[in-house]
Amino acid sequence: MATALWIAHVEVIDAEAYGKYAVLAGPVLASFGGKFLARSGRYVQLEGNDRARNVVARFPSVEAAVECYHSDAYQAALLHAKGASHRDLVVVEELGE
């Protein structure tokens, strides 16, 4: 089964509330096999909307990433991000080697 990338582009509006989301969401992603590859590091915006917080996590599969997103624990964490950020989130299957 191919691994998958969870890719989020985020503009944080309320840092305090979004910080609560980040603290809660990290362990949830890990419980579904998610591992952060990039998290708010240096970036260069070449096209599209500039959002300063960019996050990439690898999951064992698309299904695991989607199951994580829909889990009760992640949805509880996500409540802190709603209204505290503008986000785009996509899960993309990686190419096999």
PDB file of C-alpha atoms in Angstrom:
ATOM      1  CA  MET A   1       0.000   0.000   0.000  1.00  0.00           C
ATOM      2  CA  ALA A   2       1.354   3.441  -0.936  1.00  0.00           C
ATOM      3  CA  THR A   3       2.088   6.031   1.701  1.00  0.00           C
ATOM      4  CA  ALA A   4       0.333   9.388   1.615  1.00  0.00           C
ATOM      5  CA  LEU A   5       1.181  13.011   2.337  1.00  0.00           C
ATOM      6  CA  TRP A   6      -1.084  15.299   4.373  1.00  0.00           C
ATOM      7  CA  ILE A   7      -0.318  18.791   3.115  1.00  0.00           C
ATOM      8  CA  ALA A   8      -1.712  21.870   4.855  1.00  0.00           C
ATOM      9  CA  HIS A   9      -1.239  25.525   3.970  1.00  0.00           C
ATOM     10  CA  VAL A  10      -2.355  27.745   6.825  1.00  0.00           C
ATOM     11  CA  GLU A  11      -2.762  31.428   7.588  1.00  0.00           C
ATOM     12  CA  VAL A  12      -3.007  31.792  11.362  1.00  0.00           C
ATOM     13  CA  ILE A  13      -5.311  34.585  12.546  1.00  0.00           C
ATOM     14  CA  ASP A  14      -5.447  33.765  16.275  1.00  0.00           C
ATOM     15  CA  ALA A  15      -2.096  32.332  17.395  1.00  0.00           C
ATOM     16  CA  GLU A  16      -3.293  31.377  20.881  1.00  0.00           C
ATOM     17  CA  ALA A  17      -6.274  29.340  19.683  1.00  0.00           C
ATOM     18  CA  TYR A  18      -4.279  27.816  16.841  1.00  0.00           C
ATOM     19  CA  GLY A  19      -1.564  26.850  19.292  1.00  0.00           C
ATOM     20  CA  LYS A  20      -4.121  24.805  21.232  1.00  0.00           C
ATOM     21  CA  TYR A  21      -5.047  23.030  17.989  1.00  0.00           C
ATOM     22  CA  ALA A  22      -1.394  22.250  17.216  1.00  0.00           C
ATOM     23  CA  VAL A  23      -0.748  20.806  20.688  1.00  0.00           C
ATOM     24  CA  LEU A  24      -3.801  18.541  20.453  1.00  0.00           C
ATOM     25  CA  ALA A  25      -3.496  17.572  16.784  1.00  0.00           C
ATOM     26  CA  GLY A  26       0.116  16.345  16.825  1.00  0.00           C
ATOM     27  CA  PRO A  27      -0.494  13.304  19.043  1.00  0.00           C
ATOM     28  CA  VAL A  28      -3.634  12.425  17.071  1.00  0.00           C
ATOM     29  CA  LEU A  29      -1.706  12.367  13.799  1.00  0.00           C
ATOM     30  CA  ALA A  30       0.969  10.209  15.421  1.00  0.00           C
ATOM     31  CA  SER A  31      -1.672   7.751  16.670  1.00  0.00           C
ATOM     32  CA  PHE A  32      -2.697   7.150  13.041  1.00  0.00           C
ATOM     33  CA  GLY A  33       0.897   6.648  11.928  1.00  0.00           C
ATOM     34  CA  GLY A  34       1.441  10.252  10.842  1.00  0.00           C
ATOM     35  CA  LYS A  35       4.959  11.661  10.982  1.00  0.00           C
ATOM     36  CA  PHE A  36       5.758  15.326  10.399  1.00  0.00           C
ATOM     37  CA  LEU A  37       8.177  15.998   7.546  1.00  0.00           C
ATOM     38  CA  ALA A  38       7.808  19.790   7.505  1.00  0.00           C
ATOM     39  CA  ARG A  39       6.181  22.112   9.988  1.00  0.00           C
ATOM     40  CA  SER A  40       6.384  25.896   9.617  1.00  0.00           C
ATOM     41  CA  GLY A  41       9.934  25.866   8.311  1.00  0.00           C
ATOM     42  CA  ARG A  42      11.566  28.053   5.736  1.00  0.00           C
ATOM     43  CA  TYR A  43       9.677  28.203   2.435  1.00  0.00           C
ATOM     44  CA  VAL A  44       9.555  30.093  -0.856  1.00  0.00           C
ATOM     45  CA  GLN A  45       6.135  30.907  -2.313  1.00  0.00           C
ATOM     46  CA  LEU A  46       6.338  30.567  -6.093  1.00  0.00           C
ATOM     47  CA  GLU A  47       2.664  30.525  -7.094  1.00  0.00           C
ATOM     48  CA  GLY A  48      -0.780  30.752  -5.547  1.00  0.00           C
ATOM     49  CA  ASN A  49      -1.857  31.983  -2.146  1.00  0.00           C
ATOM     50  CA  ASP A  50       0.892  32.727   0.364  1.00  0.00           C
ATOM     51  CA  ARG A  51       0.202  31.103   3.713  1.00  0.00           C
ATOM     52  CA  ALA A  52       3.150  31.223   6.075  1.00  0.00           C
ATOM     53  CA  ARG A  53       2.458  27.969   7.923  1.00  0.00           C
ATOM     54  CA  ASN A  54       3.035  24.925   5.736  1.00  0.00           C
ATOM     55  CA  VAL A  55       2.786  21.429   7.163  1.00  0.00           C
ATOM     56  CA  VAL A  56       3.581  18.083   5.534  1.00  0.00           C
ATOM     57  CA  ALA A  57       3.045  14.761   7.301  1.00  0.00           C
ATOM     58  CA  ARG A  58       3.483  11.245   5.935  1.00  0.00           C
ATOM     59  CA  PHE A  59       0.889   8.575   6.710  1.00  0.00           C
ATOM     60  CA  PRO A  60       0.964   4.840   6.003  1.00  0.00           C
ATOM     61  CA  SER A  61      -1.880   5.286   3.475  1.00  0.00           C
ATOM     62  CA  VAL A  62      -4.496   7.711   2.159  1.00  0.00           C
ATOM     63  CA  GLU A  63      -7.050   5.787   4.208  1.00  0.00           C
ATOM     64  CA  ALA A  64      -5.083   6.294   7.444  1.00  0.00           C
ATOM     65  CA  ALA A  65      -4.805  10.040   6.813  1.00  0.00           C
ATOM     66  CA  VAL A  66      -8.512  10.385   6.029  1.00  0.00           C
ATOM     67  CA  GLU A  67      -9.452   8.243   9.042  1.00  0.00           C
ATOM     68  CA  CYS A  68      -7.275  10.504  11.210  1.00  0.00           C
ATOM     69  CA  TYR A  69      -9.001  13.629   9.880  1.00  0.00           C
ATOM     70  CA  HIS A  70     -12.467  12.233  10.585  1.00  0.00           C
ATOM     71  CA  SER A  71     -11.596  10.849  14.025  1.00  0.00           C
ATOM     72  CA  ASP A  72     -13.327  12.298  17.064  1.00  0.00           C
ATOM     73  CA  ALA A  73      -9.971  13.294  18.573  1.00  0.00           C
ATOM     74  CA  TYR A  74      -8.849  15.237  15.497  1.00  0.00           C
ATOM     75  CA  GLN A  75     -12.233  16.909  15.083  1.00  0.00           C
ATOM     76  CA  ALA A  76     -12.035  18.040  18.729  1.00  0.00           C
ATOM     77  CA  ALA A  77      -8.590  19.549  18.066  1.00  0.00           C
ATOM     78  CA  LEU A  78      -9.837  21.132  14.844  1.00  0.00           C
ATOM     79  CA  LEU A  79     -12.430  23.145  16.767  1.00  0.00           C
ATOM     80  CA  HIS A  80      -9.541  25.336  17.985  1.00  0.00           C
ATOM     81  CA  ALA A  81      -8.349  25.986  14.408  1.00  0.00           C
ATOM     82  CA  LYS A  82     -11.750  26.988  13.061  1.00  0.00           C
ATOM     83  CA  GLY A  83     -12.025  30.753  13.204  1.00  0.00           C
ATOM     84  CA  ALA A  84      -8.350  30.944  14.193  1.00  0.00           C
ATOM     85  CA  SER A  85      -7.030  30.198  10.713  1.00  0.00           C
ATOM     86  CA  HIS A  86      -7.648  29.917   6.994  1.00  0.00           C
ATOM     87  CA  ARG A  87      -6.531  26.472   5.841  1.00  0.00           C
ATOM     88  CA  ASP A  88      -6.216  24.334   2.768  1.00  0.00           C
ATOM     89  CA  LEU A  89      -5.668  20.636   3.425  1.00  0.00           C
ATOM     90  CA  VAL A  90      -5.129  17.837   0.935  1.00  0.00           C
ATOM     91  CA  VAL A  91      -4.062  14.213   1.219  1.00  0.00           C
ATOM     92  CA  VAL A  92      -2.004  12.933  -1.718  1.00  0.00           C
ATOM     93  CA  GLU A  93      -0.911   9.374  -2.366  1.00  0.00           C
ATOM     94  CA  GLU A  94       2.849   9.091  -2.874  1.00  0.00           C
ATOM     95  CA  LEU A  95       4.326   7.434  -5.925  1.00  0.00           C
ATOM     96  CA  GLY A  96       5.634   3.938  -5.365  1.00  0.00           C
ATOM     97  CA  GLU A  97       9.362   3.350  -5.691  1.00  0.00           C
TER      98      GLU A  97
END
